[in-house]
Coordinates of C-alpha atoms in Angstrom, one line a residue:
I255 CA -43.0 67.2 -39.1
N256 CA -41.1 64.0 -39.8
S257 CA -44.1 62.0 -38.6
I258 CA -46.4 64.0 -40.9
I259 CA -44.0 63.2 -43.8
Y260 CA -44.2 59.5 -42.8
D261 CA -48.0 59.6 -42.3
F262 CA -48.7 61.0 -45.8
N263 CA -46.0 58.8 -47.3
L264 CA -44.2 61.8 -48.8
P265 CA -40.8 61.3 -50.5
S266 CA -37.8 62.4 -48.4
K267 CA -35.2 62.4 -51.1
F268 CA -34.7 61.8 -54.9
P269 CA -33.8 58.4 -56.2
N270 CA -30.1 57.9 -57.2
D271 CA -30.8 57.5 -61.0
V272 CA -32.8 60.8 -60.9
M273 CA -29.8 62.6 -59.3
I274 CA -27.3 61.1 -61.8
E275 CA -29.4 62.2 -64.7
T276 CA -29.8 65.7 -63.3
E277 CA -26.1 66.1 -62.8
K278 CA -25.6 65.4 -66.5
L279 CA -27.9 68.3 -67.6
S280 CA -26.0 71.2 -69.2
E281 CA -26.6 74.9 -68.6
K282 CA -25.3 75.8 -72.0
I283 CA -28.0 76.9 -74.5
S284 CA -27.1 76.0 -78.1
E285 CA -27.4 78.5 -81.0
K286 CA -29.8 76.0 -82.7
E287 CA -32.1 76.2 -79.6
I288 CA -32.0 80.0 -79.6
N289 CA -32.8 80.1 -83.4
N290 CA -35.9 77.9 -82.8
R291 CA -37.4 80.5 -80.4
K292 CA -38.6 84.1 -80.4
D293 CA -35.7 86.1 -78.9
L294 CA -37.0 88.4 -76.2
R295 CA -33.7 89.1 -74.4
H296 CA -34.0 92.8 -75.3
L297 CA -37.1 93.2 -73.2
D298 CA -37.0 94.6 -69.7
S299 CA -38.4 91.5 -68.0
F300 CA -38.3 91.0 -64.2
T301 CA -39.5 88.5 -61.6
I302 CA -41.7 89.3 -58.5
D303 CA -41.6 86.7 -55.8
P304 CA -41.7 86.2 -52.0
D305 CA -38.6 87.2 -50.1
D306 CA -37.6 83.6 -49.3
A307 CA -38.3 82.2 -52.8
K308 CA -35.4 80.2 -54.5
D309 CA -37.2 79.2 -57.7
F310 CA -38.6 81.8 -60.1
D311 CA -41.3 80.4 -62.4
D312 CA -42.5 83.6 -64.0
A313 CA -41.3 87.0 -65.3
L314 CA -43.3 90.0 -66.6
S315 CA -42.5 92.7 -69.1
I316 CA -44.5 95.7 -70.4
E317 CA -44.0 98.4 -73.0
K318 CA -46.4 101.0 -74.4
V319 CA -46.1 101.4 -78.1
E320 CA -48.4 103.6 -80.3
G321 CA -51.2 103.6 -77.7
F322 CA -51.1 99.8 -77.1
Y323 CA -49.8 97.9 -74.0
N324 CA -47.5 95.1 -75.1
I325 CA -47.5 92.7 -72.1
G326 CA -45.2 89.6 -71.8
I327 CA -45.9 86.8 -69.3
H328 CA -42.8 84.5 -69.5
I329 CA -42.8 81.1 -67.8
A330 CA -39.9 78.8 -67.2
D331 CA -39.6 76.1 -69.9
V332 CA -39.2 73.1 -67.7
S333 CA -40.4 70.6 -70.4
H334 CA -37.2 71.4 -72.4
F335 CA -35.1 69.6 -69.7
L336 CA -37.3 66.5 -69.2
N337 CA -38.7 64.5 -72.1
N338 CA -41.2 61.7 -71.5
R339 CA -38.5 59.0 -71.3
T340 CA -36.3 60.5 -68.5
Q341 CA -36.1 59.3 -64.9
I342 CA -36.5 63.0 -63.8
N343 CA -39.8 63.1 -65.7
N344 CA -41.1 59.9 -64.2
E345 CA -40.3 61.1 -60.7
A346 CA -41.9 64.5 -61.3
E347 CA -45.0 62.8 -62.7
K348 CA -45.2 60.6 -59.6
R349 CA -44.8 63.5 -57.2
A350 CA -47.1 65.8 -59.3
T351 CA -46.5 68.8 -57.1
S352 CA -44.1 70.4 -54.7
I353 CA -45.3 70.3 -51.1
Y354 CA -44.8 73.4 -48.8
L355 CA -44.7 72.3 -45.1
V356 CA -44.2 75.1 -42.6
D357 CA -40.5 74.5 -42.1
R358 CA -39.4 72.9 -45.4
T359 CA -40.3 72.3 -49.0
I360 CA -40.5 68.8 -50.6
P361 CA -39.8 69.8 -54.2
M362 CA -41.2 68.2 -57.4
L363 CA -37.8 68.7 -59.2
P364 CA -34.2 68.3 -58.0
E365 CA -32.6 71.5 -56.9
K366 CA -30.3 71.9 -59.9
L367 CA -33.4 72.2 -62.0
S368 CA -35.8 74.1 -59.7
N369 CA -33.3 76.6 -58.3
N370 CA -30.9 76.9 -61.2
L371 CA -31.5 75.7 -64.8
C372 CA -35.2 76.5 -64.9
S373 CA -35.3 79.4 -62.5
L374 CA -35.6 82.8 -64.2
K375 CA -32.7 84.3 -62.3
P376 CA -31.6 87.8 -63.1
N377 CA -28.8 88.5 -65.6
V378 CA -28.7 85.1 -67.3
D379 CA -30.4 83.8 -70.4
R380 CA -33.3 81.5 -69.7
L381 CA -35.6 79.3 -71.9
T382 CA -39.2 80.2 -71.5
F383 CA -42.7 79.7 -72.8
S384 CA -44.4 83.1 -73.3
V385 CA -47.8 84.6 -73.7
L386 CA -47.5 88.0 -75.5
I387 CA -50.6 90.2 -75.3
K388 CA -51.4 93.4 -77.2
M389 CA -54.0 95.5 -75.3
D390 CA -55.6 98.8 -76.2
E391 CA -56.0 101.8 -73.9
K392 CA -59.5 100.6 -72.9
F393 CA -57.8 97.4 -71.7
K394 CA -59.3 95.2 -74.4
I395 CA -57.1 92.5 -75.9
S396 CA -56.6 93.0 -79.6
S397 CA -54.2 90.1 -80.2
S398 CA -52.2 87.4 -78.3
W399 CA -49.4 85.0 -79.2
V400 CA -48.2 81.9 -77.4
G401 CA -44.9 80.2 -78.1
R402 CA -41.3 79.3 -77.0
T403 CA -39.0 82.1 -76.2
I404 CA -35.7 83.1 -74.6
I405 CA -35.5 85.9 -72.1
H406 CA -32.9 87.7 -69.9
S407 CA -34.4 88.8 -66.7
K408 CA -33.0 92.2 -65.7
K409 CA -34.1 92.2 -62.0
R410 CA -35.4 90.0 -59.2
F411 CA -38.0 91.9 -57.1
T412 CA -39.4 90.7 -53.8
Y413 CA -43.1 91.6 -53.4
E414 CA -42.0 94.2 -50.8
D415 CA -39.4 95.8 -53.2
A416 CA -41.9 96.0 -56.0
Q417 CA -44.6 97.5 -53.7
E418 CA -42.2 100.1 -52.4
S419 CA -41.3 101.0 -56.0
I420 CA -45.0 101.4 -56.9
D421 CA -45.8 103.4 -53.7
N422 CA -42.9 105.8 -54.0
S423 CA -42.6 105.9 -57.8
N424 CA -38.8 105.5 -57.7
G425 CA -36.2 102.8 -58.3
L426 CA -35.5 100.6 -61.3
F427 CA -38.5 99.9 -63.6
H428 CA -40.9 101.8 -61.3
E429 CA -42.8 103.2 -64.4
K430 CA -43.2 99.7 -65.8
L431 CA -44.4 98.4 -62.4
N432 CA -46.9 101.2 -62.1
M433 CA -48.1 100.5 -65.7
L434 CA -48.5 96.7 -64.9
N435 CA -50.4 97.6 -61.7
E436 CA -52.7 100.0 -63.5
V437 CA -53.6 97.4 -66.2
A438 CA -53.9 94.6 -63.6
K439 CA -56.5 96.6 -61.6
H440 CA -58.7 97.0 -64.7
I441 CA -58.4 93.3 -65.6
R442 CA -59.2 92.4 -62.0
K443 CA -62.3 94.7 -61.9
K444 CA -63.5 93.2 -65.2
R445 CA -63.0 89.7 -63.8
F446 CA -65.1 90.4 -60.7
D447 CA -67.8 92.2 -62.8
S448 CA -68.1 89.0 -64.8
G449 CA -68.8 86.9 -61.7
S450 CA -65.4 85.8 -60.5
F451 CA -65.2 85.0 -56.8
N452 CA -63.5 87.2 -54.3
F453 CA -62.8 84.9 -51.4
R454 CA -60.2 86.2 -49.1
S455 CA -59.0 83.2 -47.1
N456 CA -56.5 84.1 -44.4
E457 CA -53.2 82.4 -45.0
V458 CA -51.4 81.6 -41.7
K459 CA -47.7 82.3 -41.7
F460 CA -45.1 81.6 -39.0
K461 CA -41.9 83.2 -37.9
L462 CA -39.4 80.4 -37.1
D463 CA -36.2 80.7 -35.2
K464 CA -33.0 78.9 -36.1
E465 CA -34.2 75.6 -34.6
K466 CA -37.4 75.9 -36.8
K467 CA -39.5 76.6 -33.7
P468 CA -42.4 79.0 -34.1
I469 CA -41.8 82.3 -32.4
G470 CA -44.6 84.3 -34.1
V471 CA -47.9 83.8 -36.1
Y472 CA -49.3 86.3 -38.5
K473 CA -51.7 86.6 -41.4
K474 CA -50.3 87.0 -44.9
V475 CA -51.1 90.5 -46.1
R476 CA -52.0 90.7 -49.8
K477 CA -50.7 93.9 -51.4
D478 CA -51.1 95.3 -54.9
T479 CA -48.0 93.4 -56.1
H480 CA -49.5 90.0 -55.0
K481 CA -52.7 90.8 -56.8
L482 CA -50.8 92.1 -59.9
V483 CA -48.8 88.9 -60.3
E484 CA -51.9 86.8 -59.7
E485 CA -53.9 88.7 -62.3
Y486 CA -51.3 88.1 -65.1
M487 CA -51.0 84.5 -64.2
L488 CA -54.8 84.0 -64.4
L489 CA -54.8 85.8 -67.7
A490 CA -52.0 83.7 -69.2
N491 CA -53.7 80.5 -68.1
K492 CA -57.0 81.6 -69.6
I493 CA -55.4 82.7 -72.9
V494 CA -53.5 79.4 -73.3
A495 CA -56.8 77.4 -72.8
E496 CA -58.5 79.6 -75.3
F497 CA -55.6 79.2 -77.7
I498 CA -56.2 75.5 -77.8
I499 CA -60.0 75.9 -78.3
N500 CA -59.3 78.3 -81.3
H501 CA -56.7 75.8 -82.6
E502 CA -59.4 73.1 -82.7
K503 CA -61.8 75.4 -84.5
K504 CA -59.1 76.3 -87.1
H505 CA -58.2 72.7 -87.8
N506 CA -61.7 71.3 -87.3
K507 CA -60.5 68.5 -85.0
T508 CA -60.0 67.8 -81.3
F509 CA -56.7 68.3 -79.6
P510 CA -56.7 66.7 -76.2
F511 CA -55.4 69.1 -73.5
V512 CA -55.1 69.5 -69.8
Y513 CA -57.7 71.9 -68.3
R514 CA -58.2 73.2 -64.8
I515 CA -61.9 72.8 -64.2
H516 CA -64.2 73.8 -61.3
E517 CA -67.7 72.4 -61.4
D518 CA -70.9 74.2 -60.2
P519 CA -71.5 73.7 -56.5
E520 CA -74.1 71.1 -55.6
Q521 CA -77.5 72.6 -54.9
Q522 CA -77.8 70.8 -51.6
K523 CA -74.6 72.5 -50.3
I524 CA -75.9 75.9 -51.5
S525 CA -79.2 75.2 -49.6
E526 CA -77.2 74.5 -46.5
L527 CA -75.2 77.7 -47.0
K528 CA -78.5 79.6 -47.4
N529 CA -79.9 78.2 -44.2
Y530 CA -76.6 79.0 -42.4
I531 CA -76.4 82.7 -43.4
E532 CA -80.1 83.3 -42.8
Q533 CA -79.4 83.2 -39.0
Y534 CA -77.2 86.2 -39.5
G535 CA -79.8 88.0 -41.6
Y536 CA -78.2 87.4 -45.1
S537 CA -79.5 85.8 -48.2
I538 CA -78.1 84.7 -51.6
N539 CA -79.7 84.1 -55.0
S540 CA -79.2 80.4 -55.6
N541 CA -80.2 80.7 -59.3
E542 CA -77.3 79.2 -61.2
K543 CA -76.8 82.2 -63.4
N544 CA -76.7 84.8 -60.5
L545 CA -75.0 82.6 -57.8
A546 CA -71.5 83.9 -58.3
V547 CA -72.5 87.6 -58.3
S548 CA -74.7 87.0 -55.3
L549 CA -71.8 85.3 -53.4
N550 CA -69.5 88.2 -54.1
D551 CA -72.2 90.6 -52.8
L552 CA -72.4 88.5 -49.6
M553 CA -68.6 88.8 -49.2
K554 CA -68.8 92.6 -49.4
K555 CA -71.6 92.7 -46.8
I556 CA -69.8 90.6 -44.2
K557 CA -66.4 92.3 -44.6
G558 CA -65.2 93.4 -41.2
K559 CA -68.1 91.8 -39.3
P560 CA -67.6 89.3 -36.5
E561 CA -69.2 86.6 -38.6
E562 CA -67.0 87.2 -41.6
S563 CA -64.5 84.4 -41.1
S564 CA -67.2 81.8 -40.2
I565 CA -69.4 82.6 -43.2
E566 CA -66.5 82.7 -45.6
K567 CA -65.3 79.3 -44.4
F568 CA -68.8 77.9 -44.8
A569 CA -69.0 79.4 -48.3
I570 CA -65.7 77.9 -49.4
R571 CA -66.7 74.5 -48.1
S572 CA -69.9 74.7 -50.2
M573 CA -67.9 74.9 -53.4
S574 CA -66.8 71.9 -55.5
K575 CA -63.1 71.1 -55.6
A576 CA -61.2 72.3 -58.6
K577 CA -59.4 69.5 -60.5
Y578 CA -57.4 68.7 -63.7
S579 CA -59.2 67.1 -66.6
T580 CA -59.1 66.6 -70.4
N581 CA -62.8 67.7 -70.4
K582 CA -63.4 71.3 -71.7
E583 CA -65.5 72.4 -68.8
K584 CA -65.7 75.8 -67.2
H585 CA -64.1 77.2 -64.1
F586 CA -67.0 78.3 -61.9
G587 CA -65.0 80.1 -59.2
L588 CA -63.1 82.2 -61.8
S589 CA -66.1 82.5 -64.1
F590 CA -63.9 81.5 -67.1
R591 CA -65.3 79.3 -69.9
H592 CA -61.9 77.7 -70.3
Y593 CA -58.9 77.6 -68.0
T594 CA -55.7 75.7 -67.6
H595 CA -52.5 75.7 -65.4
F596 CA -49.5 76.9 -67.4
T597 CA -47.7 79.3 -65.1
S598 CA -46.0 77.1 -62.4
P599 CA -44.2 74.2 -64.1
I600 CA -41.4 74.1 -61.5
R601 CA -43.8 73.1 -58.8
R602 CA -46.8 71.5 -60.7
Y603 CA -46.6 68.6 -63.1
P604 CA -49.9 69.5 -65.0
D605 CA -48.2 72.7 -66.2
V606 CA -45.3 70.6 -67.6
M607 CA -48.0 68.5 -69.5
V608 CA -49.6 71.7 -70.8
H609 CA -46.2 73.0 -72.1
R610 CA -45.5 69.7 -73.7
L611 CA -48.9 69.5 -75.5
L612 CA -48.6 73.2 -76.6
E613 CA -45.2 72.5 -78.2
F614 CA -46.6 69.3 -79.8
Y615 CA -49.5 71.2 -81.4
L616 CA -47.4 74.3 -82.3
N617 CA -45.1 71.9 -84.2
K618 CA -48.2 70.6 -86.1
E619 CA -47.8 67.1 -84.6
N620 CA -50.8 64.8 -84.7
S621 CA -53.1 64.2 -81.7
V622 CA -52.1 62.4 -78.5
N623 CA -53.8 59.7 -76.4
R624 CA -56.5 61.4 -74.4
D625 CA -57.0 58.5 -72.0
Q626 CA -53.4 58.6 -70.9
F627 CA -53.6 62.3 -70.2
E628 CA -56.9 61.9 -68.3
E629 CA -55.2 59.3 -66.1
K630 CA -52.3 61.7 -65.4
C631 CA -54.8 64.5 -64.6
R632 CA -56.6 62.2 -62.1
H633 CA -53.3 61.4 -60.4
S634 CA -52.2 65.0 -60.3
S635 CA -55.6 66.0 -58.7
E636 CA -55.2 63.3 -56.1
M637 CA -51.6 64.3 -55.3
E638 CA -52.7 68.0 -55.0
G639 CA -55.3 67.0 -52.4
L640 CA -52.7 64.9 -50.5
A641 CA -50.3 67.9 -50.5
A642 CA -53.0 70.3 -49.2
Q643 CA -53.8 67.9 -46.3
A644 CA -50.1 67.5 -45.4
E645 CA -49.6 71.3 -45.5
R646 CA -52.7 71.8 -43.3
A647 CA -51.3 69.2 -40.8
S648 CA -48.0 71.0 -40.6
I649 CA -49.8 74.3 -39.9
K650 CA -51.9 72.8 -37.2
Y651 CA -48.8 71.2 -35.6
M652 CA -47.0 74.6 -35.6
Q653 CA -50.1 76.4 -34.2
V654 CA -50.2 73.9 -31.3
K655 CA -46.5 74.2 -30.8
Y656 CA -46.7 77.9 -30.6
M657 CA -49.7 77.9 -28.2
Y658 CA -47.9 75.4 -26.0
D659 CA -45.6 78.2 -24.9
H660 CA -48.5 80.5 -24.1
Q661 CA -50.6 78.4 -21.9
D662 CA -51.1 81.0 -19.2
Q663 CA -52.0 83.8 -21.5
N664 CA -55.5 85.2 -22.5
F665 CA -56.3 85.6 -26.2
L666 CA -59.2 87.2 -28.0
G667 CA -61.0 84.4 -30.0
V668 CA -63.9 84.0 -32.3
I669 CA -66.1 80.8 -32.0
S670 CA -65.9 79.7 -35.6
G671 CA -67.8 76.4 -35.3
V672 CA -70.0 74.4 -33.0
T673 CA -70.4 70.6 -33.1
D674 CA -71.9 68.0 -30.8
W675 CA -68.4 67.3 -29.5
G676 CA -67.4 70.9 -28.7
I677 CA -66.5 74.2 -30.2
Y678 CA -63.8 75.6 -32.5
V679 CA -62.2 78.8 -31.5
E680 CA -60.1 80.9 -33.9

């Protein structure tokens, strides 16, 4: 793992000046700061995260009032702690993302920020940026609000805790969890009906012993609670992007912003995919308008078949790579006209930029330098790609390490690829 860190030129520790600056940050929230925000501490907000999570980026809240669902998506306000001129900001911008290797995390922010000051821990006041949504009983959004807030999370759920609460309808906030789940299922269905992709890539997870040696390999199981959180994060990102578009229309001028865009796949790659799946007896409609719906139909047809994994991988490889940009282009995979990244500022620098720009425009400040932000978008996209490669390298390493102790055992495998130099077996 150390050699992977070295190969990818990943940082191993924070520079001294960053640590000195971090130590000086205060946890105290001033009355002036509270008065500048919408106070949502009365809401029953809570976080849902993996069992081993130490930083909590997002919290949710829901209430049903006079036939309307009032949904709150509350995101840690990281930008409050680092303005453009700080060393912490410079280092975060350089790193652009946290990197999750199998046995360790290389964080974007120092621990005092990521695991403490910014983390939406239970039973403490925390500064947030919230998206508040009013939705009718037919799950249609009637209004939304975006702005700076302060919350007081009432509970920290793990995905398993929250799932148990939903399944058994008991425990703290089980009614609210069930309500959030019911609404999320409707939002999800609507999203897929509109042509959003439903690729189920299998995430490989490891059980490590005390020496960080792999003693088990398993596939991450996605439960309702995982899908629930994902749905509200997608919705918040979409609403924030639309908020900026509407802000532009209202003021009849351009406000440069950071979008997450996903371009249409190249026709040549779609032709290759068509040829590949024809050998299995499948076809897709490569017409641009119907492609997304056609790909989703294909995913349904191959579910549970031996060729599922192979076709899914080929389909994913046929797609363009999503990236950050100041251009207002669509997100093909999600079938959203406008989309951004707003929900993970503890681990992604573009989200910090989005928060900063939002505050700027909400305070009625003038426009910013678009070229500067485009350059930062390009850097963030590059660093995201580098992080993904390093993460994959650490997974491959752990897979080999695990198999090394099982050399005399037989395993059931699927040939997932054939090349002129050999075969790939999964």
